[in-house]
Coordinates of C-alpha atoms in Angstrom, one line a residue:
X1 CA -24.5 48.0 -45.1
X2 CA -21.3 50.4 -45.9
X3 CA -18.1 49.7 -44.4
X4 CA -17.5 53.3 -43.8
X5 CA -20.1 53.3 -40.9
X6 CA -19.8 49.7 -40.2
X7 CA -18.0 48.9 -37.2
X8 CA -15.6 45.9 -38.2
X9 CA -12.3 47.1 -37.4
X10 CA -9.4 44.5 -38.9
X11 CA -6.5 44.2 -37.3
X12 CA -2.7 43.7 -39.2
X13 CA -1.2 42.9 -36.5
X14 CA -2.1 38.9 -34.7
X15 CA -2.7 40.2 -30.8
X16 CA 0.5 38.5 -28.7
X17 CA -2.2 37.0 -26.5
X18 CA -3.6 35.1 -29.5
X19 CA -2.3 31.4 -29.8
X20 CA -4.9 29.3 -31.7
X21 CA -5.5 29.9 -35.4
X22 CA -9.0 30.6 -34.2
X23 CA -8.2 33.3 -31.9
X24 CA -6.0 34.9 -33.8
X25 CA -8.4 35.2 -36.9
X26 CA -11.6 36.0 -35.3
X27 CA -9.6 38.9 -33.4
X28 CA -8.0 40.5 -36.4
X29 CA -11.1 39.9 -38.7
X30 CA -13.0 42.1 -36.0
X31 CA -15.6 39.6 -34.7
X32 CA -14.2 39.9 -31.3
X33 CA -12.3 41.7 -28.6
X34 CA -11.2 40.7 -25.2
X35 CA -12.0 42.8 -22.2
X36 CA -10.7 40.4 -19.7
X37 CA -9.3 37.1 -19.8
X38 CA -11.6 34.4 -21.0
X39 CA -14.3 37.3 -21.7
X40 CA -15.5 38.7 -24.8
X41 CA -17.1 41.3 -26.7
X42 CA -18.9 40.1 -30.0
X43 CA -18.7 42.7 -32.6
X44 CA -21.2 43.1 -35.0
X45 CA -19.8 40.7 -37.9
X46 CA -18.8 38.1 -35.3
X47 CA -22.5 38.4 -33.3
X48 CA -24.0 37.7 -36.9
X49 CA -22.1 34.7 -37.5
X50 CA -23.2 33.5 -33.8
X51 CA -26.9 33.9 -34.2
X52 CA -26.8 31.9 -37.5
X53 CA -25.1 29.2 -35.7
X54 CA -28.1 29.5 -33.0
X55 CA -30.5 29.2 -35.3
X56 CA -29.0 26.1 -37.1
X57 CA -29.2 25.1 -33.6
X58 CA -32.6 25.9 -32.3
X59 CA -34.0 24.7 -35.6
X60 CA -33.0 21.3 -35.5
X61 CA -34.0 21.4 -31.5
X62 CA -37.5 22.6 -32.5
X63 CA -37.4 19.6 -35.2
X64 CA -37.4 16.9 -32.1
X65 CA -39.8 18.6 -30.4
X66 CA -38.1 20.9 -28.3
X67 CA -39.7 24.1 -26.7
X68 CA -37.4 26.9 -26.0
X69 CA -37.3 28.0 -22.6
X70 CA -35.0 31.4 -20.9
X71 CA -33.9 30.1 -17.6
X72 CA -32.3 32.9 -14.8
X73 CA -28.8 32.9 -15.2
X74 CA -28.5 34.2 -11.2
X75 CA -29.6 31.2 -9.2
X76 CA -30.1 31.1 -5.3
X77 CA -27.3 28.7 -4.0
X78 CA -30.2 26.3 -2.0
X79 CA -30.9 24.6 -5.3
X80 CA -27.7 23.8 -5.7
X81 CA -26.9 22.6 -2.6
X82 CA -29.9 20.0 -2.8
X83 CA -27.6 18.6 -5.2
X84 CA -24.4 18.6 -3.6
X85 CA -22.8 20.5 -6.6
X86 CA -22.2 23.6 -5.0
X87 CA -19.6 21.9 -3.2
X88 CA -18.5 19.9 -6.3
X89 CA -18.0 22.8 -8.6
X90 CA -15.8 24.6 -6.2
X91 CA -13.7 27.7 -7.3
X92 CA -15.6 27.5 -10.9
X93 CA -18.6 28.5 -9.6
X94 CA -19.1 32.1 -9.2
X95 CA -20.6 33.3 -6.1
X96 CA -22.6 36.8 -4.9
X97 CA -24.4 37.8 -2.1
X98 CA -27.1 39.9 -2.8
X99 CA -28.2 43.2 -0.3
X100 CA -29.8 41.0 2.0
X101 CA -27.2 38.6 2.7
X102 CA -28.6 35.6 1.1
X103 CA -26.0 33.6 -1.2
X104 CA -26.7 33.2 -5.2
X105 CA -24.5 31.8 -8.3
X106 CA -24.1 32.3 -11.8
X107 CA -25.3 29.0 -12.9
X108 CA -22.5 27.1 -15.3
X109 CA -25.5 25.0 -16.3
X110 CA -29.2 24.2 -15.6
X111 CA -29.9 20.9 -14.5
X112 CA -31.3 22.0 -11.0
X113 CA -33.2 25.2 -12.0
X114 CA -35.0 22.1 -14.7
X115 CA -35.6 20.3 -11.9
X116 CA -36.7 22.9 -9.4
X117 CA -39.3 23.9 -12.3
X118 CA -40.4 20.4 -13.0
X119 CA -40.8 19.7 -9.5
X120 CA -43.6 22.8 -9.4
X121 CA -45.3 21.8 -12.9
X122 CA -45.1 17.9 -13.9
X123 CA -48.0 16.1 -11.8
X124 CA -48.9 13.2 -13.9
X125 CA -47.4 10.4 -16.1
X126 CA -49.5 12.2 -19.2
X127 CA -47.0 15.3 -18.6
X128 CA -44.2 13.4 -20.1
X129 CA -41.9 13.6 -22.0
X130 CA -40.7 17.0 -22.2
X131 CA -38.0 17.9 -24.2
X132 CA -37.1 21.6 -22.6
X133 CA -33.9 24.1 -24.3
X134 CA -32.4 27.4 -24.2
X135 CA -29.5 29.0 -25.4
X136 CA -28.4 31.4 -23.3
X137 CA -25.4 32.9 -21.6
X138 CA -23.1 30.7 -18.9
X139 CA -20.6 31.6 -16.2
X140 CA -17.6 29.2 -15.2
X141 CA -14.4 30.3 -13.6
X142 CA -11.7 28.5 -15.4
X143 CA -8.3 29.1 -13.9
X144 CA -6.7 29.1 -17.2
X145 CA -8.8 30.4 -19.9
X146 CA -7.2 29.4 -23.1
X147 CA -8.0 29.4 -26.5
X148 CA -9.9 32.3 -27.3
X149 CA -13.3 31.2 -27.9
X150 CA -12.4 27.4 -26.7
X151 CA -12.4 28.1 -22.9
X152 CA -14.0 30.9 -21.6
X153 CA -15.2 32.1 -18.3
X154 CA -18.2 33.5 -19.9
X155 CA -19.9 31.8 -23.0
X156 CA -23.3 31.1 -24.8
X157 CA -24.5 27.7 -24.7
X158 CA -27.8 25.7 -25.8
X159 CA -28.7 23.3 -23.3
X160 CA -31.4 21.2 -23.0
X161 CA -33.2 18.7 -21.1
X162 CA -35.2 15.6 -21.6
X163 CA -37.7 14.8 -19.3
X164 CA -39.3 10.9 -19.7
X165 CA -40.9 8.4 -17.3
X166 CA -38.3 5.8 -17.6
X167 CA -34.9 5.1 -19.0
X168 CA -36.7 3.7 -22.4
X169 CA -38.2 7.2 -22.5
X170 CA -34.6 8.2 -21.6
X171 CA -33.0 5.9 -24.6
X172 CA -35.4 7.6 -26.9
X173 CA -34.8 11.1 -26.2
X174 CA -31.0 10.4 -26.0
X175 CA -31.5 9.2 -29.8
X176 CA -33.3 11.7 -30.5
X177 CA -30.8 14.4 -29.6
X178 CA -27.9 12.2 -31.3
X179 CA -29.2 12.9 -34.8
X180 CA -30.1 16.3 -33.8
X181 CA -26.6 17.0 -33.6
X182 CA -25.5 15.4 -36.4
X183 CA -27.8 17.4 -38.0
X184 CA -26.5 20.4 -36.9
X185 CA -22.8 20.1 -37.2
X186 CA -23.2 18.7 -40.5
X187 CA -25.5 22.0 -41.0
X188 CA -22.5 23.8 -39.6
X189 CA -19.6 22.2 -42.3
X190 CA -18.2 20.5 -39.1
X191 CA -16.1 17.6 -39.9
X192 CA -17.4 15.9 -36.2
X193 CA -16.6 12.5 -34.9
X194 CA -18.5 11.0 -31.8
X195 CA -16.9 9.6 -29.0
X196 CA -17.4 8.0 -25.6
X197 CA -16.5 10.3 -22.8
X198 CA -16.6 10.7 -18.8
X199 CA -19.5 12.0 -17.5
X200 CA -18.2 14.2 -15.1
X201 CA -19.3 16.5 -12.5
X202 CA -22.4 16.1 -14.5
X203 CA -22.7 12.0 -13.6
X204 CA -25.4 9.6 -14.8
X205 CA -24.7 6.4 -17.1
X206 CA -23.5 7.1 -20.2
X207 CA -22.5 10.5 -22.2
X208 CA -20.8 10.9 -25.5
X209 CA -18.8 14.1 -27.2
X210 CA -19.0 15.2 -30.7
X211 CA -15.4 16.0 -31.6
X212 CA -13.2 17.7 -34.8
X213 CA -9.8 16.8 -34.7
X214 CA -7.7 20.3 -34.4
X215 CA -3.9 21.4 -33.2
X216 CA -6.0 24.0 -31.0
X217 CA -7.9 21.4 -29.1
X218 CA -7.6 20.7 -25.3
X219 CA -9.5 17.3 -25.3
X220 CA -7.3 13.8 -26.4
X221 CA -9.0 11.0 -27.6
X222 CA -8.1 7.9 -28.7
X223 CA -8.6 6.9 -32.3
X224 CA -8.6 3.8 -34.3
X225 CA -8.7 4.5 -38.4
X226 CA -9.2 0.7 -39.0
X227 CA -12.7 -0.1 -37.4
X228 CA -13.4 3.9 -36.3
X229 CA -13.5 3.5 -32.1
X230 CA -12.9 6.7 -30.6
X231 CA -12.8 7.7 -27.1
X232 CA -11.8 10.4 -24.5
X233 CA -8.3 9.3 -23.2
X234 CA -10.4 9.7 -19.8
X235 CA -12.6 6.3 -21.0
X236 CA -10.4 4.9 -23.3
X237 CA -9.4 1.0 -23.5
X238 CA -6.5 -0.7 -25.1
X239 CA -5.8 -4.1 -26.0
X240 CA -2.4 -4.3 -23.8
X241 CA -0.8 -7.5 -21.7
X242 CA -0.8 -7.9 -17.8
X243 CA 2.3 -6.4 -15.9
X244 CA 6.0 -7.5 -16.5
X245 CA 6.4 -10.3 -13.9
X246 CA 9.6 -11.0 -12.3
X247 CA 10.5 -14.5 -10.2
X248 CA 8.0 -16.1 -7.5
X249 CA 9.7 -15.2 -4.1
X250 CA 8.6 -14.1 -0.5
X251 CA 8.5 -10.2 -0.1
X252 CA 12.3 -8.5 0.7
X253 CA 13.3 -5.1 0.7
X254 CA 15.9 -3.7 -0.4
X255 CA 18.0 -0.2 0.4
X256 CA 17.1 2.5 -2.9
X257 CA 18.6 5.5 -1.6
X258 CA 17.3 8.4 -3.0
X259 CA 15.4 6.4 -5.2
X260 CA 11.8 8.1 -5.7
X261 CA 10.7 7.8 -9.5
X262 CA 9.7 5.0 -11.5
X263 CA 12.9 5.6 -13.9
X264 CA 15.2 6.0 -10.8
X265 CA 13.9 2.7 -9.1
X266 CA 13.7 0.8 -12.2
X267 CA 17.3 2.1 -13.6
X268 CA 18.8 1.5 -9.9
X269 CA 17.4 -1.9 -9.7
X270 CA 18.4 -3.0 -13.1
X271 CA 14.2 -3.9 -13.8
X272 CA 11.9 -2.7 -16.5
X273 CA 9.1 0.0 -15.6
X274 CA 6.2 -2.3 -15.6
X275 CA 7.4 -4.5 -13.4
X276 CA 7.1 -1.6 -10.4
X277 CA 3.8 -0.8 -8.9
X278 CA 3.0 2.7 -8.8
X279 CA 1.4 3.5 -5.5
X280 CA -1.2 6.6 -5.6
X281 CA -3.2 8.1 -2.5
X282 CA -6.5 10.2 -3.6
X283 CA -8.7 11.7 -1.6
X284 CA -12.4 10.9 -1.3
X285 CA -15.6 12.5 0.5
X286 CA -15.4 9.0 2.6
X287 CA -11.2 9.4 3.5
X288 CA -8.7 8.0 1.4
X289 CA -8.1 5.4 -1.3
X290 CA -4.9 3.6 -2.8
X291 CA -4.8 3.8 -6.6
X292 CA -2.1 1.0 -8.0
X293 CA -1.4 1.0 -11.9
X294 CA 2.0 -0.2 -13.4
X295 CA 5.3 1.5 -13.4
X296 CA 4.9 1.8 -17.4
X297 CA 1.3 3.5 -16.8
X298 CA -0.4 6.9 -15.9
X299 CA -3.6 7.0 -14.0
X300 CA -6.6 8.1 -15.4
X301 CA -8.7 10.5 -12.7
X302 CA -11.7 9.8 -14.7
X303 CA -11.9 6.1 -14.4
X304 CA -11.1 6.4 -10.7
X305 CA -13.7 8.7 -9.9
X306 CA -16.3 6.5 -11.8
X307 CA -14.9 3.4 -9.9
X308 CA -15.2 5.3 -6.4
X309 CA -18.0 6.8 -7.1
X310 CA -17.3 10.2 -6.5
X311 CA -14.9 13.5 -6.7
X312 CA -11.6 12.5 -6.0
X313 CA -8.1 14.8 -5.5
X314 CA -4.6 13.9 -5.2
X315 CA -3.4 13.4 -1.6
X316 CA -1.0 16.6 -0.4
X317 CA 2.4 15.3 0.5
X318 CA 1.5 16.2 4.4
X319 CA -1.9 13.6 4.0
X320 CA 0.1 11.1 2.9
X321 CA 2.7 11.3 5.1
X322 CA 0.3 10.9 8.2
X323 CA -1.6 7.9 6.2
X324 CA 1.0 5.2 5.2
X325 CA 4.0 6.9 7.8
X326 CA 6.5 7.4 4.2
X327 CA 7.1 9.9 1.6
X328 CA 5.9 10.0 -1.7
X329 CA 8.0 7.7 -4.0
X330 CA 8.0 5.2 -1.3
X331 CA 4.8 4.0 -1.2
X332 CA 2.9 0.3 -1.5
X333 CA 0.4 -1.6 -1.4
X334 CA 1.1 -3.8 1.3
X335 CA 1.2 -3.6 5.0
X336 CA -1.3 -2.2 7.7
X337 CA -3.4 0.2 6.6
X338 CA -7.2 0.4 6.1
X339 CA -7.7 1.9 2.6
X340 CA -9.9 0.8 0.1
X341 CA -7.7 -0.4 -2.8
X342 CA -8.3 -0.2 -6.5
X343 CA -5.8 -1.9 -8.7
X344 CA -5.8 -1.8 -12.9
X345 CA -6.8 -4.8 -14.6
X346 CA -2.9 -5.2 -16.1
X347 CA -2.0 -6.1 -12.0
X348 CA -4.6 -8.7 -11.7
X349 CA -2.6 -11.5 -12.3
X350 CA 1.0 -9.7 -11.1
X351 CA 3.8 -11.4 -9.0
X352 CA 7.6 -10.9 -8.5
X353 CA 6.7 -7.2 -8.8
X354 CA 8.4 -4.1 -6.9
X355 CA 6.9 -1.3 -5.0
X356 CA 7.7 0.9 -2.2
X357 CA 8.4 -0.3 1.5
X358 CA 6.7 2.6 3.0
X359 CA 9.9 3.3 4.6
X360 CA 12.0 6.1 3.2
X361 CA 15.0 4.9 0.9
X362 CA 13.5 1.2 0.8
X363 CA 11.5 -0.8 -1.7
X364 CA 9.8 -4.3 -1.6
X365 CA 10.2 -6.5 -4.3
X366 CA 8.6 -10.1 -5.0
X367 CA 5.3 -8.7 -4.5
X368 CA 2.1 -11.4 -5.4
X369 CA -1.2 -8.9 -5.9
X370 CA -3.3 -12.0 -4.3
X371 CA -1.1 -13.2 -1.9
X372 CA 0.2 -9.6 -0.5
X373 CA -2.1 -6.9 -1.6
X374 CA -5.7 -8.0 -2.5
X375 CA -7.1 -5.3 -3.6
X376 CA -10.8 -4.7 -3.0
X377 CA -11.6 -3.9 -6.7
X378 CA -9.7 -4.7 -10.3
X379 CA -10.7 -1.8 -12.7
X380 CA -9.2 -0.2 -15.6
X381 CA -7.4 2.8 -14.4
X382 CA -4.5 3.4 -16.7
X383 CA -4.5 5.9 -20.0
X384 CA -4.1 4.3 -23.2
X385 CA -1.1 5.0 -25.1
X386 CA -0.6 5.6 -28.9
X387 CA 0.3 2.3 -31.0
X388 CA -1.5 0.0 -28.2
X389 CA -4.1 -2.2 -29.7
X390 CA -7.6 -1.2 -30.2
X391 CA -10.0 -2.6 -27.5
X392 CA -12.3 -3.5 -30.7
X393 CA -9.9 -4.8 -33.5
X394 CA -6.7 -5.0 -31.9
X395 CA -4.9 -2.7 -34.9
X396 CA -2.9 0.1 -33.4
X397 CA -4.9 3.3 -32.2
X398 CA -3.4 7.2 -32.2
X399 CA -4.1 10.1 -29.8
X400 CA -5.5 13.4 -31.3
X401 CA -6.4 16.4 -30.1
X402 CA -9.7 17.5 -30.3
X403 CA -12.3 20.4 -29.8
X404 CA -15.3 19.4 -28.3
X405 CA -18.5 20.7 -29.7
X406 CA -21.2 19.2 -27.9
X407 CA -21.7 16.8 -25.3
X408 CA -24.6 14.4 -24.0
X409 CA -25.7 12.6 -21.3
X410 CA -28.2 10.2 -19.8
X411 CA -28.7 11.8 -16.1
X412 CA -31.2 9.6 -15.1
X413 CA -33.0 9.9 -12.0
X414 CA -29.1 11.5 -9.9
X415 CA -30.9 15.0 -10.1
X416 CA -34.5 14.5 -9.6
X417 CA -34.2 12.0 -6.4
X418 CA -31.8 14.8 -4.5
X419 CA -34.8 17.5 -5.9
X420 CA -38.4 15.8 -5.5
X421 CA -39.0 16.2 -9.2
X422 CA -41.3 13.1 -9.3
X423 CA -44.9 12.0 -11.0
X424 CA -47.7 9.7 -10.4
X425 CA -47.5 6.7 -12.8
X426 CA -50.5 4.9 -14.2
X427 CA -50.9 2.8 -11.0
X428 CA -50.8 6.4 -9.0
X429 CA -47.2 5.5 -7.5
X430 CA -44.8 8.3 -7.2
X431 CA -41.9 7.9 -9.3
X432 CA -38.7 10.3 -10.2
X433 CA -38.4 11.8 -13.4
X434 CA -36.2 10.5 -15.6
X435 CA -33.5 13.0 -17.2
X436 CA -30.9 13.6 -19.9
X437 CA -28.9 16.6 -20.5
X438 CA -27.5 17.9 -23.6
X439 CA -25.3 20.8 -24.2
X440 CA -23.4 22.6 -27.5
X441 CA -21.4 25.8 -27.3
X442 CA -22.1 28.6 -29.5
X443 CA -18.9 30.1 -29.8
X444 CA -17.3 26.5 -30.2
X445 CA -19.0 26.2 -33.4
X446 CA -17.5 29.5 -34.9
X447 CA -14.3 28.0 -33.8
X448 CA -14.1 25.4 -34.8
X449 CA -15.7 26.5 -38.2
X450 CA -12.3 28.8 -38.7
X451 CA -9.9 26.5 -37.4
X452 CA -10.9 23.8 -40.0
X453 CA -11.1 26.2 -43.0
X454 CA -9.0 28.8 -42.6
X455 CA -6.3 29.7 -44.9
X456 CA -2.8 31.8 -45.1
X457 CA -5.2 34.8 -46.0
X458 CA -7.6 34.7 -43.2
X459 CA -11.3 33.0 -42.3
X460 CA -13.5 30.9 -45.3
X461 CA -17.0 31.1 -44.2
X462 CA -19.1 28.5 -45.3
X463 CA -22.6 30.0 -46.4
X464 CA -24.3 28.3 -43.3
X465 CA -22.1 30.7 -40.8
X466 CA -21.0 33.3 -42.6
X467 CA -22.4 36.6 -41.3
X468 CA -22.8 37.8 -44.6
X469 CA -23.4 36.6 -48.1
X470 CA -21.4 39.2 -50.1
X471 CA -18.6 42.0 -49.8
X472 CA -18.9 44.5 -53.2
X473 CA -15.0 45.7 -54.0
X474 CA -15.1 48.9 -56.0
X475 CA -11.6 49.6 -57.0
X476 CA -10.9 52.8 -58.1
X477 CA -12.3 55.7 -56.1
X478 CA -12.1 58.1 -58.2
X479 CA -13.6 56.4 -61.2
X480 CA -17.9 57.6 -60.4
X481 CA -18.6 55.3 -63.6
X482 CA -17.3 52.3 -61.2
X483 CA -18.5 53.8 -58.2
X484 CA -22.1 54.1 -59.2
X485 CA -22.1 50.5 -60.5
X486 CA -21.4 49.1 -58.0
X487 CA -23.9 50.8 -55.8
X488 CA -26.2 49.8 -58.4
X489 CA -25.2 46.5 -57.9
X490 CA -25.3 46.7 -54.0
X491 CA -29.0 47.9 -54.6
X492 CA -30.1 45.1 -56.6
X493 CA -28.5 42.0 -54.0
X494 CA -30.0 43.6 -51.1
X495 CA -33.4 44.4 -52.8
X496 CA -33.2 40.6 -53.7
X497 CA -32.2 39.4 -49.8
X498 CA -29.1 39.2 -49.8
X499 CA -26.9 40.2 -46.9
X500 CA -24.4 42.7 -48.3
X501 CA -21.4 45.1 -47.5
X502 CA -20.2 47.7 -49.4
X503 CA -16.7 48.6 -49.0
X504 CA -16.4 52.2 -49.7
X505 CA -13.4 53.3 -48.2
X506 CA -11.0 55.7 -49.6
X507 CA -8.4 53.2 -49.6
X508 CA -6.0 51.4 -52.1
X509 CA -6.9 48.4 -53.5
X510 CA -4.6 46.1 -52.4
X511 CA -5.5 46.8 -48.3
X512 CA -9.3 46.5 -49.3
X513 CA -8.6 43.1 -50.9
X514 CA -6.4 41.9 -47.9
X515 CA -9.2 42.4 -45.5
X516 CA -11.7 41.0 -47.8
X517 CA -9.7 37.7 -47.9
X518 CA -9.1 38.0 -43.9
X519 CA -13.0 38.4 -43.1
X520 CA -13.5 35.3 -45.3
X521 CA -16.8 36.3 -46.9
X522 CA -17.8 33.5 -49.2
X523 CA -18.1 35.8 -52.7
X524 CA -16.0 38.6 -53.3
X525 CA -17.6 41.0 -56.1
X526 CA -15.2 43.0 -57.3
X527 CA -15.5 46.6 -59.9
X528 CA -13.2 47.7 -61.5
X529 CA -12.9 50.4 -64.5
X530 CA -10.7 47.5 -66.3
X531 CA -13.3 45.2 -66.3
X532 CA -16.5 47.7 -66.9
X533 CA -15.1 48.4 -70.2
X534 CA -15.7 44.7 -71.3
X535 CA -19.3 45.3 -69.6
X536 CA -18.1 42.6 -66.7
X537 CA -17.7 42.0 -63.2
X538 CA -15.2 39.8 -61.2
X539 CA -16.7 37.1 -59.0
X540 CA -14.8 35.6 -56.2
X541 CA -15.3 32.5 -55.0
X542 CA -13.5 32.7 -51.3
X543 CA -13.6 28.9 -50.3
X544 CA -12.1 27.9 -53.4
X545 CA -10.6 31.0 -55.0
X546 CA -12.4 30.5 -58.2
X547 CA -12.9 33.9 -60.4
X548 CA -15.5 34.4 -62.9
X549 CA -16.7 37.1 -65.0
X550 CA -20.2 38.0 -65.3
X551 CA -22.2 41.1 -66.8
X552 CA -23.8 42.6 -63.9
X553 CA -27.7 41.3 -64.4
X554 CA -26.0 38.1 -64.1
X555 CA -24.6 39.0 -60.7
X556 CA -27.2 37.7 -58.4
X557 CA -27.5 34.7 -60.1
X558 CA -24.0 34.1 -59.8
X559 CA -23.8 34.6 -55.9
X560 CA -26.4 32.4 -55.3
X561 CA -24.6 29.5 -57.7
X562 CA -21.4 30.4 -55.4
X563 CA -23.8 30.1 -52.2
X564 CA -25.2 27.1 -52.9
X565 CA -22.3 25.3 -53.4
X566 CA -20.7 26.5 -49.9
X567 CA -23.7 25.0 -48.1
X568 CA -22.7 22.5 -46.5
X569 CA -25.1 19.0 -46.4
X570 CA -28.7 19.6 -44.9
X571 CA -27.6 16.6 -42.5
X572 CA -29.6 13.4 -41.5
X573 CA -33.3 13.2 -42.2
X574 CA -34.3 10.8 -39.9
X575 CA -36.2 11.7 -36.8
X576 CA -38.2 9.1 -34.4
X577 CA -41.5 10.1 -33.1

């Protein structure tokens, strides 16, 4: 491949819309171009890198017995109605009507299609277990696409699905995927870690995320450096004390004119914020519910979703007024209402607490949770704060931002029951197929690799993901001997199976070298008149910056050595039957 004919347009300046390091460099290095918000065109170098990442994923999925499918991206909405997710996905789901008036959608994921396929083909326990996977384009109408490859409206995902007879089979399939994911990310050279996570719209009994730390990330993870505990902040817990209790007394109202926020009320009454009860109203499919946390805490909505057993949304101000006859800022859990009350564990033994009086301009003091509120359920509802005690070892935890690389879920029979995907067991009884779902974002692998290894000059690809093996740079275009020798080296390398780009542009040496560092190809082969006079060619290791000089016949072996050193470990060997 020659640079004058290969489409690799680099940019000197960073586009204004790019903020994440990976976004800036992937645009500048000519890997991608934005068509519209959250929608990108892969250019040749970028697509080559994506294909290498996808091939690593494919190999590891086949290693655990996965069979590759290609499910349709265009789905009839009917199958999504069967599980209720046509409603749950809301505006994130792209919907379109065909010429005959039938409503369809662009699939954001494929659990429903897998169930529709399985229920027509799986008959007996002898047909199980199965692992089906695909590497395909998905669509989600993200409200705020950001970070280039990190949150898009159209993206490439490896999604796989395990189909088992029972929970024990699901445990085995889940463990196989966990091992496969570890090997994938190790082979890609990513410094990942695993966290407990919320299952969200996917549902199911258990899920874990594979993350890397990055300032460009949008997930917040609670980590303990002492014991290794890690969990998404949506599900993380901490060792904390209960509510800051006051004196035991009968409830009494006090005027708090114009004091609505926790900070305002605490200052006005001269009390610590932790002594306040924060009362929040949420709407579920079954009506309004009340969530209570201490005044110095924030509610983790994902924890409330788990407690309620379905999706929730904050009540609108007009709904709050209808339910409570008071404005937001003056709400309390006591009084006459029929809502289910979910209270955070910190409040369980609380007394002498303060909340809104359900009357504008007033708060109630002396609330005893057991006496005056009697919540329906005490559950962990709060977001963990940095410096709080680790739930495992008690040492202070820290909060870090991360990029999610992959997510694995134990779905159980959530989808198979609603869609009638069943099999006959050994006794002839009909049972639902037990499922797992497992996803990896291909673009996120590339973005994470760039974020984690880039330096001030550009990308630094490892040899597992690099779109090319080497870049040949002749310096001194007017010197025919230099060009001829560079051409000979190019022919030798390509004949030896290396993927090489020859920078044959009529450009200054500085321009070529800056572009070479920006592209981040592992090996730069620099052919110059000065070095040729000594019978040598210069090799630059882009990963380490090290330079070495070799005779032209030794270039191939030297490149192989550099590529091998820049190749991440192959990963864990363990694979269960």
